[in-house]
Amino acid sequence: MMSEVRSAAVLPRPLVVAKARVEPVADTDTAWVRLVYRYLAWSTAWLVFGTLVGEYLGIKFVRPDLDHVAWLSFGRLRPVHTNTVFWGWSSLAMLGMALYVVPKTSRRSLYSFPLAYLSLALINVSVLVGDLLLMNGITNGAQEYREYIWPVQAVFATGVILIAYNLIRTIATRDVEEIYISNWYIMGGLLWTIALLVIAYIPWYQQNGISETVIQGFYMHMGVGMWFTPIVLGLTYYSLPRLLNKPIYSYSLGVLAFWTQMVFYSMIGAHHFIFAPIPWWLQTVAIIFSVGMVVTLAAGTGNFLLTMRGSGRMIARSYSLPFILAGVLSYFLFSFQGTFEALRPLQALWHFTNYTVAHSHLTMYGFVAFLIWGTVYGLVPRMTGHEPPALGVGIHFWFALIGLLLYSIALMIGGTMQGDNWIAGNPFIHSVTDMLPYWLWRAVGGSLMFVSHLVFAWNVWAMRPRAAVVATAAAGE
Amino acid sequence: MTFDVGRNHWLLFGVSFFGFIGLAFIVGIGPAIWVQDHTRPLPGAVAPTADETAGLHVFVSEGCVYCHTQQVRPLEMDAVWGRPSAPGDYAFVQALDIWRPYAPAILGSERTGPDLSNVGTRQGSDVWQYLHLYNPRSVVDGSVMPAFPWLFDVKPAAAPGDTVVPVPASYAPAHGVVVPNARGRVLVAYLLSRKQVPMEGYGGAPGAGSSGEAGAAAAPATSGAN
């Protein structure tokens, strides 16, 4: 025992592997850096709050009598979790990074800073007010991701429209001839989502249970795949080549993936209502185009992986690139999983089960959140001149990844058992009681994920812009 | 003026924006208008009463839909819930109010709890529904459904006309009697109205017809959601 301690003292083994450091020169436009950082800080606050709620909901599956407070009940808090991580965390984080990437690739400064701050305020207000209303039971109903009533979502939409205007004006006066591929995706995401929000909140064609369902299938699908998907892919088209210091493998593959994303993805919303009494042809179209998405996935993922080819050592030495690698692989694997789920025989087994919950976390977390984190760790130290602690980033990465895997594998196994129970014709309660061990593992995985977010918040704090640093960086130059 | 979308931002953004709206008409707005114009209540279906409509508001507000479907698929595994759902089953689901000018989503996407298309037939006793809402574990062992005590009042003694909920001692409050409040009463009215309208040659609701009436008069069941 003693000798072990002594030898450890002689040969100290570092707790974390040494990671490559970023170049010491920060971006000099401090107003711009502060704007981007404000978006990041708010999004991080929403991440911590939203996943705290999610963690609490996960525990409620195991301890349903944990509290008997109306505004903490499962039915009211579930939309608080989903809407907060959608509109508060993921949206603000990726928009903040877009406010950096678009001017950078357009080689000019952002069109308007006050407009960008106004957008931030509007989105924050909408999430805050929307959450409070949901906890008070004021909701559109279980229209997933559009539970906020229209006056609230109108405030959110105004924020998005102002950002779109801000970025269009930036791109329109760019100092390069070509529109960089990142900006195709970022602007695509913004414009499609503006159209989507308006379409989803116009009431005239949603006046009975079935017409509303048709729009809901369309909306809940596009709300993810025409908003988060294109914008985080757009960010990756900037951050990956920049971090690897080499160009993207193929510009044309990026363009192919862009147009197929728009045409194929738009058609597949109805695959959330397979076997529902909505038109059968609509379900079939959705399934066919779900399979077609393999083209988009292969083009996008192939492009990123071929860009990374030969840079294995660089990825291993970086603390940001592993997040991007995990995000890209998740994008391929779990979108592909979505295609499989859309096929009728598998849908019969998995629809209505917890398998679906695993899928939504694998995509929104494994794909979207990991790409956002990779971009944040890759770009923010290069803006502020402050790096996060390597140990903190390591804990964040492994806790988030292992937590996600525990969470999802438990729910995929449990969800399949739920479906099997129903097919076997067992009494319904069996499909509930059989889930208990899997719900317990889900709560364990969720706890790891939540802890990783606290560490991420600490890392964000460590990367904050501060006046002294700008002076140091300037002196360094 | 160039027609290269990689250089002409107005062309790129215009094609993306209006192209998407065009696609939305094909698979979203168009089909929605069509089904809305072609959905009629089923023959024999009765419009919801004021209480049942108020109950739907409570059902929506408490987020019941997140765990309970009202959607029977045309699959053998779903036959236990009734006949396959038809568009007409949802014809009476209409906009809530000016703040929610859309029909609420009641088809559901998760079945953590049982499907409710026929719950009024399956569990037709209002007393059972009250017990179950006050604390689900008092009637169903192993249930993970939330308790909804805020749909009830605890009174020192029952007033005339009150429905006293016979909560088992281990779940009952220390003093007084448990009585459903207005929101609790309309929610149960809504739940008891969840009975599929039989359709000729389209499969029947399990236990449809007389058993629903019998259930309403029966003493509270002690266990089993089904």
mmCIF file of N, CA and C in Angstrom, chain B residues 96-148:
data_model
loop_
_atom_site.group_PDB
_atom_site.id
_atom_site.type_symbol
_atom_site.label_atom_id
_atom_site.label_comp_id
_atom_site.label_asym_id
_atom_site.label_seq_id
_atom_site.Cartn_x
_atom_site.Cartn_y
_atom_site.Cartn_z
ATOM 1 N N LEU B 96 -60.537 25.031 -28.329
ATOM 2 C CA LEU B 96 -60.855 25.238 -26.914
ATOM 3 C C LEU B 96 -61.383 26.649 -26.660
ATOM 4 N N ASP B 97 -60.627 27.667 -27.025
ATOM 5 C CA ASP B 97 -61.044 29.056 -26.812
ATOM 6 C C ASP B 97 -60.151 29.967 -27.649
ATOM 7 N N ILE B 98 -60.293 31.271 -27.448
ATOM 8 C CA ILE B 98 -59.563 32.225 -28.281
ATOM 9 C C ILE B 98 -58.049 32.095 -28.087
ATOM 10 N N TRP B 99 -57.611 31.654 -26.910
ATOM 11 C CA TRP B 99 -56.184 31.502 -26.653
ATOM 12 C C TRP B 99 -55.663 30.182 -27.196
ATOM 13 N N ARG B 100 -56.568 29.233 -27.376
ATOM 14 C CA ARG B 100 -56.197 27.935 -27.943
ATOM 15 C C ARG B 100 -57.158 27.653 -29.096
ATOM 16 N N PRO B 101 -57.025 28.377 -30.220
ATOM 17 C CA PRO B 101 -58.028 28.269 -31.284
ATOM 18 C C PRO B 101 -57.856 27.027 -32.158
ATOM 19 N N TYR B 102 -57.282 25.960 -31.590
ATOM 20 C CA TYR B 102 -57.093 24.720 -32.343
ATOM 21 C C TYR B 102 -57.738 23.601 -31.557
ATOM 22 N N ALA B 103 -58.101 22.538 -32.260
ATOM 23 C CA ALA B 103 -58.531 21.340 -31.553
ATOM 24 C C ALA B 103 -57.352 20.841 -30.731
ATOM 25 N N PRO B 104 -57.565 20.418 -29.472
ATOM 26 C CA PRO B 104 -56.433 19.890 -28.709
ATOM 27 C C PRO B 104 -56.014 18.533 -29.264
ATOM 28 N N ALA B 105 -54.736 18.181 -29.061
ATOM 29 C CA ALA B 105 -54.241 16.875 -29.512
ATOM 30 C C ALA B 105 -54.716 15.829 -28.512
ATOM 31 N N ILE B 106 -55.553 14.895 -28.917
ATOM 32 C CA ILE B 106 -55.938 13.848 -27.975
ATOM 33 C C ILE B 106 -55.578 12.459 -28.473
ATOM 34 N N LEU B 107 -55.066 12.330 -29.707
ATOM 35 C CA LEU B 107 -54.707 10.991 -30.177
ATOM 36 C C LEU B 107 -53.547 10.414 -29.369
ATOM 37 N N GLY B 108 -52.632 11.288 -28.973
ATOM 38 C CA GLY B 108 -51.540 10.853 -28.100
ATOM 39 C C GLY B 108 -50.411 10.195 -28.853
ATOM 40 N N SER B 109 -49.228 10.178 -28.217
ATOM 41 C CA SER B 109 -48.057 9.568 -28.848
ATOM 42 C C SER B 109 -47.387 8.558 -27.929
ATOM 43 N N GLU B 110 -47.865 8.435 -26.707
ATOM 44 C CA GLU B 110 -47.279 7.469 -25.777
ATOM 45 C C GLU B 110 -48.388 6.753 -25.031
ATOM 46 N N ARG B 111 -48.136 5.471 -24.708
ATOM 47 C CA ARG B 111 -49.139 4.693 -23.994
ATOM 48 C C ARG B 111 -48.523 4.170 -22.699
ATOM 49 N N THR B 112 -47.993 5.107 -21.895
ATOM 50 C CA THR B 112 -47.476 4.711 -20.584
ATOM 51 C C THR B 112 -48.623 4.189 -19.726
ATOM 52 N N GLY B 113 -49.815 4.784 -19.903
ATOM 53 C CA GLY B 113 -51.033 4.269 -19.284
ATOM 54 C C GLY B 113 -51.941 3.729 -20.365
ATOM 55 N N PRO B 114 -53.067 3.117 -19.992
ATOM 56 C CA PRO B 114 -53.941 2.493 -20.986
ATOM 57 C C PRO B 114 -54.571 3.499 -21.953
ATOM 58 N N ASP B 115 -54.967 2.986 -23.125
ATOM 59 C CA ASP B 115 -55.725 3.795 -24.077
ATOM 60 C C ASP B 115 -57.079 4.138 -23.448
ATOM 61 N N LEU B 116 -57.575 5.353 -23.737
ATOM 62 C CA LEU B 116 -58.803 5.800 -23.077
ATOM 63 C C LEU B 116 -60.012 5.860 -24.021
ATOM 64 N N SER B 117 -59.870 5.342 -25.256
ATOM 65 C CA SER B 117 -60.981 5.457 -26.211
ATOM 66 C C SER B 117 -62.277 4.897 -25.642
ATOM 67 N N ASN B 118 -62.167 3.860 -24.807
ATOM 68 C CA ASN B 118 -63.359 3.204 -24.271
ATOM 69 C C ASN B 118 -63.349 3.143 -22.765
ATOM 70 N N VAL B 119 -62.661 4.080 -22.109
ATOM 71 C CA VAL B 119 -62.532 3.945 -20.655
ATOM 72 C C VAL B 119 -63.892 4.070 -19.960
ATOM 73 N N GLY B 120 -64.800 4.816 -20.587
ATOM 74 C CA GLY B 120 -66.131 4.955 -19.996
ATOM 75 C C GLY B 120 -66.879 3.635 -19.979
ATOM 76 N N THR B 121 -66.585 2.789 -20.952
ATOM 77 C CA THR B 121 -67.196 1.465 -20.984
ATOM 78 C C THR B 121 -66.474 0.525 -20.014
ATOM 79 N N ARG B 122 -65.150 0.622 -20.002
ATOM 80 C CA ARG B 122 -64.329 -0.319 -19.244
ATOM 81 C C ARG B 122 -64.425 -0.069 -17.747
ATOM 82 N N GLN B 123 -64.380 1.193 -17.370
ATOM 83 C CA GLN B 123 -64.437 1.565 -15.948
ATOM 84 C C GLN B 123 -65.544 2.591 -15.797
ATOM 85 N N GLY B 124 -66.772 2.127 -15.877
ATOM 86 C CA GLY B 124 -67.905 3.052 -15.923
ATOM 87 C C GLY B 124 -68.326 3.591 -14.566
ATOM 88 N N SER B 125 -67.615 3.230 -13.502
ATOM 89 C CA SER B 125 -68.011 3.690 -12.171
ATOM 90 C C SER B 125 -67.369 5.028 -11.858
ATOM 91 N N ASP B 126 -68.187 6.029 -11.527
ATOM 92 C CA ASP B 126 -67.592 7.326 -11.198
ATOM 93 C C ASP B 126 -66.787 7.231 -9.913
ATOM 94 N N VAL B 127 -67.226 6.384 -8.967
ATOM 95 C CA VAL B 127 -66.494 6.255 -7.704
ATOM 96 C C VAL B 127 -65.093 5.684 -7.962
ATOM 97 N N TRP B 128 -65.009 4.679 -8.841
ATOM 98 C CA TRP B 128 -63.689 4.120 -9.181
ATOM 99 C C TRP B 128 -62.806 5.211 -9.783
ATOM 100 N N GLN B 129 -63.389 6.006 -10.701
ATOM 101 C CA GLN B 129 -62.594 7.071 -11.341
ATOM 102 C C GLN B 129 -62.098 8.074 -10.313
ATOM 103 N N TYR B 130 -62.953 8.424 -9.336
ATOM 104 C CA TYR B 130 -62.531 9.383 -8.298
ATOM 105 C C TYR B 130 -61.399 8.807 -7.460
ATOM 106 N N LEU B 131 -61.572 7.555 -7.029
ATOM 107 C CA LEU B 131 -60.524 6.907 -6.234
ATOM 108 C C LEU B 131 -59.202 6.896 -6.988
ATOM 109 N N HIS B 132 -59.316 6.535 -8.265
ATOM 110 C CA HIS B 132 -58.132 6.396 -9.096
ATOM 111 C C HIS B 132 -57.443 7.741 -9.283
ATOM 112 N N LEU B 133 -58.219 8.808 -9.460
ATOM 113 C CA LEU B 133 -57.620 10.132 -9.631
ATOM 114 C C LEU B 133 -57.051 10.648 -8.314
ATOM 115 N N TYR B 134 -57.722 10.326 -7.202
ATOM 116 C CA TYR B 134 -57.234 10.826 -5.901
ATOM 117 C C TYR B 134 -55.890 10.190 -5.571
ATOM 118 N N ASN B 135 -55.792 8.895 -5.719
ATOM 119 C CA ASN B 135 -54.478 8.235 -5.710
ATOM 120 C C ASN B 135 -54.574 6.918 -6.459
ATOM 121 N N PRO B 136 -53.962 6.860 -7.640
ATOM 122 C CA PRO B 136 -54.101 5.670 -8.500
ATOM 123 C C PRO B 136 -53.701 4.383 -7.793
ATOM 124 N N ARG B 137 -52.720 4.470 -6.879
ATOM 125 C CA ARG B 137 -52.246 3.267 -6.217
ATOM 126 C C ARG B 137 -53.249 2.709 -5.214
ATOM 127 N N SER B 138 -54.306 3.496 -4.892
ATOM 128 C CA SER B 138 -55.324 2.972 -3.997
ATOM 129 C C SER B 138 -56.193 1.936 -4.709
ATOM 130 N N VAL B 139 -56.210 1.936 -6.025
ATOM 131 C CA VAL B 139 -57.003 0.936 -6.752
ATOM 132 C C VAL B 139 -56.188 0.087 -7.721
ATOM 133 N N VAL B 140 -55.016 0.551 -8.142
ATOM 134 C CA VAL B 140 -54.209 -0.225 -9.091
ATOM 135 C C VAL B 140 -52.802 -0.400 -8.516
ATOM 136 N N ASP B 141 -52.494 -1.615 -8.102
ATOM 137 C CA ASP B 141 -51.144 -1.886 -7.602
ATOM 138 C C ASP B 141 -50.138 -1.692 -8.727
ATOM 139 N N GLY B 142 -49.046 -0.997 -8.425
ATOM 140 C CA GLY B 142 -47.983 -0.853 -9.417
ATOM 141 C C GLY B 142 -48.192 0.294 -10.393
ATOM 142 N N SER B 143 -49.295 1.041 -10.256
ATOM 143 C CA SER B 143 -49.508 2.182 -11.150
ATOM 144 C C SER B 143 -48.453 3.257 -10.889
ATOM 145 N N VAL B 144 -48.036 3.962 -11.946
ATOM 146 C CA VAL B 144 -47.107 5.084 -11.761
ATOM 147 C C VAL B 144 -47.773 6.413 -12.125
ATOM 148 N N MET B 145 -49.101 6.374 -12.263
ATOM 149 C CA MET B 145 -49.808 7.611 -12.620
ATOM 150 C C MET B 145 -49.729 8.610 -11.470
ATOM 151 N N PRO B 146 -49.619 9.927 -11.788
ATOM 152 C CA PRO B 146 -49.615 10.907 -10.702
ATOM 153 C C PRO B 146 -50.950 10.898 -9.956
ATOM 154 N N ALA B 147 -50.909 11.271 -8.686
ATOM 155 C CA ALA B 147 -52.149 11.522 -7.946
ATOM 156 C C ALA B 147 -52.596 12.952 -8.239
ATOM 157 N N PHE B 148 -53.918 13.180 -8.230
ATOM 158 C CA PHE B 148 -54.440 14.520 -8.532
ATOM 159 C C PHE B 148 -55.281 15.033 -7.360
#
